[in-house]
Coordinates of C-alpha atoms in Angstrom, one line a residue:
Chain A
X123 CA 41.2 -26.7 28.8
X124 CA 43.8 -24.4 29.5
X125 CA 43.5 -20.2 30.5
X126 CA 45.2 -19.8 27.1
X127 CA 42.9 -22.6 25.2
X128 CA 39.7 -20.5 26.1
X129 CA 41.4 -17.3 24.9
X130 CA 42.4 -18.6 22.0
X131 CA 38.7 -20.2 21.1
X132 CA 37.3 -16.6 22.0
X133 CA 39.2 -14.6 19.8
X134 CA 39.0 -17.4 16.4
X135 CA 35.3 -16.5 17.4
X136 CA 35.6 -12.9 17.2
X137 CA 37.4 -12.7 14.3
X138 CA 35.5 -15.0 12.6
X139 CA 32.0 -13.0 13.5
X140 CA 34.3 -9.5 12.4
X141 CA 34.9 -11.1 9.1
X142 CA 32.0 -12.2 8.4
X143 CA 30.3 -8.9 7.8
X144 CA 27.3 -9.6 10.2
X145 CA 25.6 -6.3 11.6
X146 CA 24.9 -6.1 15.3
X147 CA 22.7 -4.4 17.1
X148 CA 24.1 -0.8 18.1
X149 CA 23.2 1.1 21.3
X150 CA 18.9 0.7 21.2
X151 CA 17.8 4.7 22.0
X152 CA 14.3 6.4 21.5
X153 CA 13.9 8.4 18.3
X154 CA 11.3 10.7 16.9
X155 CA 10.2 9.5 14.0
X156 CA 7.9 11.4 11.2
X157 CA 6.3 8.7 9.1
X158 CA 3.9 8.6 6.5
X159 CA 0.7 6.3 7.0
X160 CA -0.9 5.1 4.0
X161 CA -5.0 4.0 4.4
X162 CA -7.3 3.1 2.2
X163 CA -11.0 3.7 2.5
X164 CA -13.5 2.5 -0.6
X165 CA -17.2 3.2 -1.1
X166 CA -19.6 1.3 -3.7
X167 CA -22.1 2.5 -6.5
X168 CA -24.8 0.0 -6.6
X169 CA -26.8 -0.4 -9.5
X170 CA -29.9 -2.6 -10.1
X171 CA -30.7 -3.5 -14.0
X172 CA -34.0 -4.2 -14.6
X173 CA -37.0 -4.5 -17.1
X174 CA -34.7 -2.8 -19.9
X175 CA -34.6 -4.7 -23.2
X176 CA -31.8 -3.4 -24.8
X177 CA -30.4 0.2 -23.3
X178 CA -29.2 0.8 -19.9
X179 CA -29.4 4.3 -18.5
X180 CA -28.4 4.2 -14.8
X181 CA -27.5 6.5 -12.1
X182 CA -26.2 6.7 -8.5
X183 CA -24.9 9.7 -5.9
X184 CA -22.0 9.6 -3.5
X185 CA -21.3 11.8 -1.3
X186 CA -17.7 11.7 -1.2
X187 CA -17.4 13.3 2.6
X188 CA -20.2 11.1 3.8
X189 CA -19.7 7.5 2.0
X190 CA -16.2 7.3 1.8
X191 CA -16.3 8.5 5.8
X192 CA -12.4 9.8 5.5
X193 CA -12.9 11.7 8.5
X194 CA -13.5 8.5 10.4
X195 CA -10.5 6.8 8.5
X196 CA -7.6 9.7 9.3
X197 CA -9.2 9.6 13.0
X198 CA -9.3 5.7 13.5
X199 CA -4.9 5.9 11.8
X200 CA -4.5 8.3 14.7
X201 CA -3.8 11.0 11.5
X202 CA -4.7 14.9 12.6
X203 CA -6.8 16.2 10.1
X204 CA -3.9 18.6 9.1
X205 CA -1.7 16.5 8.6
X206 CA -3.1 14.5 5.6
X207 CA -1.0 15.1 2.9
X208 CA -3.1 13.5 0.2
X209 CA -6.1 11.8 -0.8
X210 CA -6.1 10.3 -4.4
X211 CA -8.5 8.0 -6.2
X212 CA -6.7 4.5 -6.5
X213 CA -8.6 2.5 -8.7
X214 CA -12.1 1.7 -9.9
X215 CA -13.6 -1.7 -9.8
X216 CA -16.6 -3.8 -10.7
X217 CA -18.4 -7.0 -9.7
X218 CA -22.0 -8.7 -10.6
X219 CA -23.8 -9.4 -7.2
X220 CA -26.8 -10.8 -8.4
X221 CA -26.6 -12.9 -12.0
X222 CA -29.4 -12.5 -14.7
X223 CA -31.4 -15.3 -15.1
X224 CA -30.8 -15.4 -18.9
X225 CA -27.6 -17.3 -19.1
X226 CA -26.2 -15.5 -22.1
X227 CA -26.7 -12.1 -20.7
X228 CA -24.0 -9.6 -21.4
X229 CA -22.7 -5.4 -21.7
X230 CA -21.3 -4.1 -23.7
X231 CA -20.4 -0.4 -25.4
X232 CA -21.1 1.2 -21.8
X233 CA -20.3 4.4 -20.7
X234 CA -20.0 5.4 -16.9
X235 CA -19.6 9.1 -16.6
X236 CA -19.2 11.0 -13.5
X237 CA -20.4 14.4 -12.7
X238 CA -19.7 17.3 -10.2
X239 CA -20.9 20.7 -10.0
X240 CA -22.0 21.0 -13.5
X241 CA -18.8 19.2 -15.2
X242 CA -19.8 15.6 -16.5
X243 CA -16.4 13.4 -17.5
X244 CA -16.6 9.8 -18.6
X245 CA -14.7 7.2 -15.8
X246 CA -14.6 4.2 -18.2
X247 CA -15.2 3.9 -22.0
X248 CA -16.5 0.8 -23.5
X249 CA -17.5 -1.3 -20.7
X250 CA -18.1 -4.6 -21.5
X251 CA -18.7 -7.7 -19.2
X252 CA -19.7 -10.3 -21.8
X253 CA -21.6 -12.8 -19.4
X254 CA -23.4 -11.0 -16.2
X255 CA -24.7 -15.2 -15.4
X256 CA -22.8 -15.6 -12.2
X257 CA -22.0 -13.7 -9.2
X258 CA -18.2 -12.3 -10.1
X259 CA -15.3 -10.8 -8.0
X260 CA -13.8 -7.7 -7.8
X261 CA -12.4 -7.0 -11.7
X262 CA -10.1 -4.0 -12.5
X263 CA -12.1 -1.2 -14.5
X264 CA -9.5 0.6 -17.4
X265 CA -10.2 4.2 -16.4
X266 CA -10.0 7.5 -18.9
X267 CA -7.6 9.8 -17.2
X268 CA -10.2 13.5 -17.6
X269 CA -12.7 10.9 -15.1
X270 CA -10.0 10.3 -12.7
X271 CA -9.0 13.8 -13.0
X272 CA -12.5 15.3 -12.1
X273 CA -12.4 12.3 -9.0
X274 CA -9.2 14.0 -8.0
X275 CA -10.5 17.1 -8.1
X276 CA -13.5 16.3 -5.7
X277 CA -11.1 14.9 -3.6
X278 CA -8.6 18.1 -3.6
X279 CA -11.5 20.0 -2.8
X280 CA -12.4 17.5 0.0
X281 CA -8.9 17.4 1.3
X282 CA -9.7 20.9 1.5
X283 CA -12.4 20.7 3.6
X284 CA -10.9 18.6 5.8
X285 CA -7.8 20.9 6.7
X286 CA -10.3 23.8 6.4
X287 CA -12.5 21.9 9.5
X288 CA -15.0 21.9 7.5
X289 CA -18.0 19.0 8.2
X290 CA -21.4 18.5 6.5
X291 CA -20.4 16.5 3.6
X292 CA -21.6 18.0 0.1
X293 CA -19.3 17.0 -2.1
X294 CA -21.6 15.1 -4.0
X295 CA -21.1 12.8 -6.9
X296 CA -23.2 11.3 -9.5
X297 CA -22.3 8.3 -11.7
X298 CA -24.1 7.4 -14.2
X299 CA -24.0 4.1 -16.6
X300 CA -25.2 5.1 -19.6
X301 CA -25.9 3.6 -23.1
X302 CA -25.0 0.3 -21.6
X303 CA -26.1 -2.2 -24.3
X304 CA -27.6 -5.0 -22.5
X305 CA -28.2 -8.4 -25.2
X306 CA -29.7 -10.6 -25.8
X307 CA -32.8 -8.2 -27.3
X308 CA -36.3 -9.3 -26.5
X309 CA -36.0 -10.8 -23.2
X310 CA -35.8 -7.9 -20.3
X311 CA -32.4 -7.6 -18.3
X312 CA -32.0 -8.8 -14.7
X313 CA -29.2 -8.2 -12.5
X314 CA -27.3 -6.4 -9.9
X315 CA -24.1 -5.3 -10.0
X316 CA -21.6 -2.9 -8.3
X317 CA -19.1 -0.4 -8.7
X318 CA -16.0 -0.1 -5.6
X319 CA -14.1 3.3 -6.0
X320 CA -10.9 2.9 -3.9
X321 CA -9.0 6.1 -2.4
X322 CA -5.2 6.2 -1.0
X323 CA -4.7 8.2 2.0
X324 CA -1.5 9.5 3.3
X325 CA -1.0 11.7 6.4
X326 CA 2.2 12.1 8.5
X327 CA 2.2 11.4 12.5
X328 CA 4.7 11.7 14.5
X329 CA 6.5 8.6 17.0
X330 CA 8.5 7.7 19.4
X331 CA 10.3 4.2 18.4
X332 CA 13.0 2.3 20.1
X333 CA 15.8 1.1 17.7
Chain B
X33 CA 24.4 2.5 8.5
X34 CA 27.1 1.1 7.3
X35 CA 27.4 -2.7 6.4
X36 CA 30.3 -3.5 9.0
X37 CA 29.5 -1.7 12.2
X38 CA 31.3 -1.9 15.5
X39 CA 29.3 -3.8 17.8
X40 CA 28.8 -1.6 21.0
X41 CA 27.9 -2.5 24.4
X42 CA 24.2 -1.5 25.3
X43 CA 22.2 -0.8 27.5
X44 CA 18.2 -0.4 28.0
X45 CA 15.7 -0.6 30.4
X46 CA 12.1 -1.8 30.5
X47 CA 11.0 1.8 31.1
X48 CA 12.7 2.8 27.9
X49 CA 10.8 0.1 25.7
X50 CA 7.6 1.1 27.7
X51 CA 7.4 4.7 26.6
X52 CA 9.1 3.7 23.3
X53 CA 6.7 0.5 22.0
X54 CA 3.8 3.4 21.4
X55 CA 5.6 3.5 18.1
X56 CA 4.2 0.5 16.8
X57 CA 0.5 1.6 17.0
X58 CA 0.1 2.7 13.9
X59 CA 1.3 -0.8 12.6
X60 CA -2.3 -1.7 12.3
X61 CA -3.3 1.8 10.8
X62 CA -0.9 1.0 7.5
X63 CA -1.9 -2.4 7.6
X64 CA -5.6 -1.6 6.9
X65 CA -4.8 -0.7 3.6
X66 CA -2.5 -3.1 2.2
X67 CA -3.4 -7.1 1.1
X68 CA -2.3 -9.7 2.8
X69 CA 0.5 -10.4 0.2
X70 CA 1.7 -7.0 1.0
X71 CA 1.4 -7.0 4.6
X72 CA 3.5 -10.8 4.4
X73 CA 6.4 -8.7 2.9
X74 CA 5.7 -5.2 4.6
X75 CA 6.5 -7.0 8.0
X76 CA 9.0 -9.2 6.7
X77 CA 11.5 -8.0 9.5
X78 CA 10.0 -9.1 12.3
X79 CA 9.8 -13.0 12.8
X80 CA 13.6 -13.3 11.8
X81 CA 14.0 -10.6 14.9
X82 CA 11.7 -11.4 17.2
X83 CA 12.7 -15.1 17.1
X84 CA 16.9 -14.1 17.8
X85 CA 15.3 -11.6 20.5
X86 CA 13.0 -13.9 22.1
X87 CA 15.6 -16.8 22.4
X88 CA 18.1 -14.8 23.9
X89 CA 19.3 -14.9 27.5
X90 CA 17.1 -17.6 28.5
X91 CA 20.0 -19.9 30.1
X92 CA 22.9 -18.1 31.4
X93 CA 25.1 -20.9 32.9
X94 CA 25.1 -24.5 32.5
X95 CA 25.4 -24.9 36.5
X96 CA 21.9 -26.6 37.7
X97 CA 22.3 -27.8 41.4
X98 CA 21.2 -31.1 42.0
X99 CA 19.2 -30.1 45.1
X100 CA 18.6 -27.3 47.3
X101 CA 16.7 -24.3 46.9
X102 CA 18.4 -21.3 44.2
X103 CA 16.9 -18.6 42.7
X104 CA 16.7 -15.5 40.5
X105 CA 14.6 -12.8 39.5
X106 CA 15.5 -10.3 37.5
X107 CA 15.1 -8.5 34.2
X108 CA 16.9 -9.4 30.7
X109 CA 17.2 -6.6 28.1
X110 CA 17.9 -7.6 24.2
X111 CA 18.3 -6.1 21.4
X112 CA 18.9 -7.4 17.5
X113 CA 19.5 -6.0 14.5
X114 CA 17.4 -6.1 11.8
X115 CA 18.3 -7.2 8.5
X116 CA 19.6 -4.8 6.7
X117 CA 18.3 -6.6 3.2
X118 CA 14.7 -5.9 4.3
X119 CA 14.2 -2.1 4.0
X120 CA 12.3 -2.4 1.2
X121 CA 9.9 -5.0 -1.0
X122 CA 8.0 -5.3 -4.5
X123 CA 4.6 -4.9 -3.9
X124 CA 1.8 -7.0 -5.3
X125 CA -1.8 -4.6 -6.4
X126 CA -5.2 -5.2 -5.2
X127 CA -7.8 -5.3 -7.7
X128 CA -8.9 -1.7 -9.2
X129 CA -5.6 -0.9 -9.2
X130 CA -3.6 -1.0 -12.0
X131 CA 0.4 0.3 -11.8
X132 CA 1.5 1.8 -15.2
X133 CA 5.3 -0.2 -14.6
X134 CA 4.4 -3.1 -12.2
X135 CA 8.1 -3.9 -11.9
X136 CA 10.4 -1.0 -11.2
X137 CA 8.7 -0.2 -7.8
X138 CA 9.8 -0.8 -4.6
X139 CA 7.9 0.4 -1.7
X140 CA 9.5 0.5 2.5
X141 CA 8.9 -2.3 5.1
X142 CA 7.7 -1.6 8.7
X143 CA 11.9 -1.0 9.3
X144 CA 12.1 1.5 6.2
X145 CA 12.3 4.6 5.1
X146 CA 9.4 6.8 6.8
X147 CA 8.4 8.4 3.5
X148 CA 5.6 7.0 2.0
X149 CA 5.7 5.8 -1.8
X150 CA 3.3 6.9 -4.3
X151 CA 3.1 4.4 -7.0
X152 CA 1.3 5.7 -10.6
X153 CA -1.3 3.7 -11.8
X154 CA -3.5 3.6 -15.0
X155 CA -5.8 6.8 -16.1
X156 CA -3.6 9.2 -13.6
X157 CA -4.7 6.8 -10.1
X158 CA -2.3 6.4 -7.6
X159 CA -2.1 4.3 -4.7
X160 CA 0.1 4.7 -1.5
X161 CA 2.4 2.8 0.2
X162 CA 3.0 3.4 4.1
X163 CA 6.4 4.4 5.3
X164 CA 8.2 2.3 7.2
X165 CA 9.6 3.4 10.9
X166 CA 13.2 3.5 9.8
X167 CA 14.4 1.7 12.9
X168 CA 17.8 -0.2 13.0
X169 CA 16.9 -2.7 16.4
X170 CA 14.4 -4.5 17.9
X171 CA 14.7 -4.5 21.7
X172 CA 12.8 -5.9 24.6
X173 CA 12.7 -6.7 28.5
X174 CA 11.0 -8.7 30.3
X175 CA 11.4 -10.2 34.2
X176 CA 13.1 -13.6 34.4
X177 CA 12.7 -15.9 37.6
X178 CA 14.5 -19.3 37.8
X179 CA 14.0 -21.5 40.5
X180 CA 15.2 -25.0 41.6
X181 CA 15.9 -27.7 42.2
X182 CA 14.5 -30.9 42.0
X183 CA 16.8 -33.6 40.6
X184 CA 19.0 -31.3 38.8
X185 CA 16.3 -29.3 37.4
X186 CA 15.3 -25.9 37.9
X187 CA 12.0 -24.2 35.9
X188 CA 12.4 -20.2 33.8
X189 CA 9.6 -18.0 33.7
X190 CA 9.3 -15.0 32.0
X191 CA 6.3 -12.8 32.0
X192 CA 5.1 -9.4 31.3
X193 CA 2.3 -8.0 30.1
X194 CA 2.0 -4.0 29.7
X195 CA -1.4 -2.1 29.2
X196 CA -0.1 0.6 26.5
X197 CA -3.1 2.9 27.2
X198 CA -3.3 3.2 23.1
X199 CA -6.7 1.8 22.3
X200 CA -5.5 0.8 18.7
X201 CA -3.0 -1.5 20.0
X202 CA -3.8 -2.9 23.2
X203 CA -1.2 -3.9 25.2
X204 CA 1.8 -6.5 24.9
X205 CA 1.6 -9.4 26.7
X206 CA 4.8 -12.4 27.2
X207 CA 4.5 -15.4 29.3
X208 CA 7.8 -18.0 28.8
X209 CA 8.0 -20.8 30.7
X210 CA 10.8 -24.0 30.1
X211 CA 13.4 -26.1 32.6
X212 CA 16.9 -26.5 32.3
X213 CA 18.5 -30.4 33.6
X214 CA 21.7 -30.6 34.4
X215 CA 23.6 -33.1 32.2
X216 CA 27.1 -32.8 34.3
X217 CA 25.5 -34.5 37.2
X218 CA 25.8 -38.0 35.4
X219 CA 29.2 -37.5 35.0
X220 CA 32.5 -37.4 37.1
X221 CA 35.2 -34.5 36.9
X222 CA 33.6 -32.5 33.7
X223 CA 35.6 -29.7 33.2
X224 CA 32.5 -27.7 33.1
X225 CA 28.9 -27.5 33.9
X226 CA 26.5 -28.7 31.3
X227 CA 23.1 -28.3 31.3
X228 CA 20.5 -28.6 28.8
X229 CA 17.0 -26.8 28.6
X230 CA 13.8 -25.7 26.4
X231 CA 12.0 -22.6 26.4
X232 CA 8.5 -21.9 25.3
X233 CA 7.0 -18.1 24.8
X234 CA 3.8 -16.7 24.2
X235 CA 4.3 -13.1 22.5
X236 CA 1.5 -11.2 21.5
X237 CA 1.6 -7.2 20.7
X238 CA -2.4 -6.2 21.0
X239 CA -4.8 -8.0 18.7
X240 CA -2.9 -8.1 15.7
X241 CA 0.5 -10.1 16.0
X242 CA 0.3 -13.5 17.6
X243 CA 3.8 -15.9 17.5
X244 CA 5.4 -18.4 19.5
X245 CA 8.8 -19.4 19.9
X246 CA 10.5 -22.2 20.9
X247 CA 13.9 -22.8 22.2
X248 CA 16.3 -26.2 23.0
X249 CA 19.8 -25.4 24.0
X250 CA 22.5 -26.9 25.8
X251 CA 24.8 -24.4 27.9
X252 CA 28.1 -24.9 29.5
X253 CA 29.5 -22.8 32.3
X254 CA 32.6 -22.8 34.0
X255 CA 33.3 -20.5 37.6
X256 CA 36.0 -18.6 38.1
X257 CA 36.0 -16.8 41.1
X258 CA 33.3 -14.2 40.5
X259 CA 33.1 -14.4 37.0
X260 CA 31.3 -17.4 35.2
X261 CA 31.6 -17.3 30.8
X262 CA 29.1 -19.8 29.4
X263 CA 28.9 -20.6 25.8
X264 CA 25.4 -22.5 24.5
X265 CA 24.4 -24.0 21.0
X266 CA 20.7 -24.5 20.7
X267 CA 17.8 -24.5 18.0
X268 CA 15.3 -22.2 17.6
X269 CA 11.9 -22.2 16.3
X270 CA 9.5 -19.0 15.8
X271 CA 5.8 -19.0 13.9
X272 CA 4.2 -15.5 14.0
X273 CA 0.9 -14.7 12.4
X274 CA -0.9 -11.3 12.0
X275 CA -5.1 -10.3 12.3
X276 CA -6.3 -7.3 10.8
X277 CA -9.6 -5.9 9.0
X278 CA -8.7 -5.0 5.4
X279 CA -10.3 -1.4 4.7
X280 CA -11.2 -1.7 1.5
X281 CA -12.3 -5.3 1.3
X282 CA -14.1 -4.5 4.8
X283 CA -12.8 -8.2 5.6
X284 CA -10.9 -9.2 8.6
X285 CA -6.9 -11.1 7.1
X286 CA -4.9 -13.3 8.9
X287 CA -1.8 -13.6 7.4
X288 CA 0.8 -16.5 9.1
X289 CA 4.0 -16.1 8.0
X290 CA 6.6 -18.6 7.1
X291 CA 7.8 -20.2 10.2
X292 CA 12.0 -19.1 10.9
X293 CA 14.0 -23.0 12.4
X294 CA 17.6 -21.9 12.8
X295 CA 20.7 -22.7 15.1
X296 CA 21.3 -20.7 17.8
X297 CA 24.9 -19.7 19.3
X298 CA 25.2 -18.1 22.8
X299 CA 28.7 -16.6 24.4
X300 CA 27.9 -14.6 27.4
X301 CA 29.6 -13.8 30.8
X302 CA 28.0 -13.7 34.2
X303 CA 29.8 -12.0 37.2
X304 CA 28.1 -12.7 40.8
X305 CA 28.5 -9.9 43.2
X306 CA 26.9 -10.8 46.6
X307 CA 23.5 -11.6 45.5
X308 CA 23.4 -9.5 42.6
X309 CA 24.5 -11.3 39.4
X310 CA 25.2 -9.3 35.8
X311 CA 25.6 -11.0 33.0
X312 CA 25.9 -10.1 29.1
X313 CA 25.8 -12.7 26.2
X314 CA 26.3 -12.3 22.2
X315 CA 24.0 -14.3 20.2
X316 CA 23.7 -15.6 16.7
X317 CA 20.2 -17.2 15.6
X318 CA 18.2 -15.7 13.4
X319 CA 20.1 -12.8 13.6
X320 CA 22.7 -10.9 15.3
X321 CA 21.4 -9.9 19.1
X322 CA 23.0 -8.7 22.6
X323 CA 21.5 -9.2 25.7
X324 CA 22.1 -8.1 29.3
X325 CA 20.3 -9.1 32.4
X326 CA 20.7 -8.0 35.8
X327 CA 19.2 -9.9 39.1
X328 CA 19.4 -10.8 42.1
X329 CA 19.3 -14.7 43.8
X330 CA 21.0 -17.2 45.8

């Protein structure tokens, strides 16, 4: 192949590579870079149903400092404390643990409230899980936004604390289920089951990346 | 960045990805909180990258000496560009979650925008997203040593393995090893030098990304006084998978992504000064990279 050949061959290959739009990498330099990290931390209500014909009336605490462990969280992402930006409530979720014996056991028409510092707000209206016989996965509670509200309110107050330096937990939570009709009638109720609160975290850091 | 750029030359050293790779610590940090669906897409970037950085400059003339003793050690620097299509992803929702308009959102990959996206969900919940590191390039060095040769066949190491002193990541750790055989030797009065090679590498960054690649090329070479251009078409093939412990399931994911096969295209030159030798190559595989190397050898 001739001198002119391979110039030839080169430049059909430049051109072609120009044309075709590719990108290419520019000139790789270190840049600071402030990102948001996103974490997640969840705790769980558990509740035991037992011996109760017909009416469930049960209650749990959380401490939302203490259970959720955010602290620990923001620390582990490498976040400063000051830097968290937010902390919201992301969902609420539910789950039978242990099944009741009766096979046609069921909920219905509950009520879980939550309540903190002397204001009580339902989290979820009409909660129903028609059969409680088998152990279940994670299922997606429909939340009433003045229970979310109070949630993100505890965790304002929280966030709070956090940039304040503030330690000792106390932000305390009770949830309740209440008027939980538990059928069939006549034969007494018998099963575990849980509650999973999920928070979203976001706090900013600063990096050095190469790109 | 614009959709056309100029390609540049580059440079960059292994001291410059050592203080920069820090960066990628808090990978695992924004991992924690998303599924495995979303972490599939969230790092959808990298095996396309790694796999076009990884298979670059591993064979940089076709010229394999039947017998005699040759060798070089030295370091090769590349750098791609990541896809420009892959800033950003629809996200799927973990139970407990549920997004008042499931379908408008789109949230940043591990190569978008820093800002974290908030997206609304049912009741007034909302649920975070991580930001992205809003980085155009991967780039990466490691030390290179070839020696031969045995019957037209000389062996490629790389290795390196760098204790980031960031207890969430661990350290980074490459080990490559392959032979190139030279295919010119069976015949009389080639024009050029042809050789043909594979390349296997072990790539792991800390505890949470595991992939291999693979490499078969064949490379031709021709000398002109101190200057040698080589041109090789090869195949390469990358699997990556990621570990992590979910936060909020409080399980441990591993999520193996779909494996990246593509053709690979190499046009470099390398320019022999004494004992040093330079050389600088384009590549198109997976994606678009540049490498340079610098070493010395005889």
């Amino acid at each position: 192949m001739t001198r002119t050949r391979h110039w030839v061959l080169l430049s059909a290959f430049l051109t072609t590579f120009v044309l075709s739009g590719a990108n290419c990498p520019s000139i790789p330099e270190i840049k600071e870079r402030l990102v948001e990290l996103a974490i997640s931390g969840s705790t769980t209500f558990e509740f035991e149903a037992r011996g109760i014909t017909n009416i469930l009336d049960d209650c749990d605490q959380v401490d939302f400092d203490q259970d959720f462990d955010v602290r620990q969280l923001i620390e582990d992402a490498g976040i400063d404390a000051s830097a968290v930006t937010d902390i919201a409530l992301a969902g609420v979720a539910y789950r039978v643990t242990r099944p009741d014996p009766n096979p046609q056991r069921g909920i219905s028409s509950g009520q879980i409230t939550v309540e903190y510092q002397g204001t009580t707000e339902s989290l979820v209206d009409n909660f129903a899980e028609p059969v409680v016989n088998d152990v279940t996965a994670f299922k997606t509670a429909t939340l009433n936004p003045a229970g979310v509200a109070l949630i993100n309110q505890i965790l304002d107050d929280l966030l709070n604390d956090i940039n304040g330096g503030k330690r000792g937990g106390g932000r305390i939570v009770e949830g309740c289920l209440i008027d939980g009709v538990s059928s069939p009638t006549g034969d007494d109720t018998n099963f575990d089951w849980e509650l999973r609160l999920t928070l979203s975290i976001v706090g900013e850091i600063q990096v050095d990346v190469i790109g | 960045m614009t959709p056309r750029r100029t390609c540049v030359a580059f440079a960059v050293t292994l001291a410059l990805v050592m203080v920069a790779s820090p960066g990628y610590a808090q990978i695992e940090a924004n991992l924690g909180g998303l599924t495995a669906a979303n972490t599939e897409k969230y790092l959808e970037p990298f095996p396309a990258a790694f796999s076009a950085a990884l298979n670059t400059a591993v064979f940089k003339s076709g010229n394999v000496p039947k017998v005699g003793l040759n060798w070089s050690v030295g370091v090769v620097a590349m750098a791609v560009a990541y896809d420009e299509d892959m800033t950003t992803y629809r996200p799927s929702y973990p139970s407990g979650f549920s997004p008042t308009d499931p379908n408008s959102v789109q949230v940043p990959t591990v190569t978008g925008s820093e800002q974290a996206v908030a997206v609304d969900g049912q009741g007034g919940t909302q649920l975070y997203f991580p930001g992205g590191f809003d980085v155009e390039n991967f780039a990466f060095a490691a030390p290179q040593l070839t020696i031969g040769s045995f019957m037209g066949t000389r062996a490629v190491i790389r290795y390196i393995a760098l204790d980031l002193g960031d207890v969430e990541i661990g350290d980074i750790e490459l080990i490559g090893f392959g032979a190139q055989h030279s295919i010119s030797q069976y015949f009389v009065a080639l024009p050029v030098d042809i050789a043909a090679g594979f390349f296997y590498q072990s790539f792991e960054l800390g505890s949470i990304l595991n992939s291999n690649a693979l490499h078969l090329n064949v490379t031709g070479s021709r000398s002109f006084g101190i200057a040698e251009p080589y041109m090789g078409l090869g195949f390469d093939s990358y699997s990556m998978d990621v570990s992590y412990r979910n936060e909020v399931d409080d399980t441990d994911i591993k999520v193996e992504f779909d494996g990246e096969s593509n053709l690979h295209f190499t046009l470099g030159v390398g320019v022999s000064l004494a004992i040093a030798r330079l050389n600088a190559e384009f590549n198109q595989g997976a994606t678009t990279g540049l490498a340079v190397g610098v070493g010395i050898g005889m």
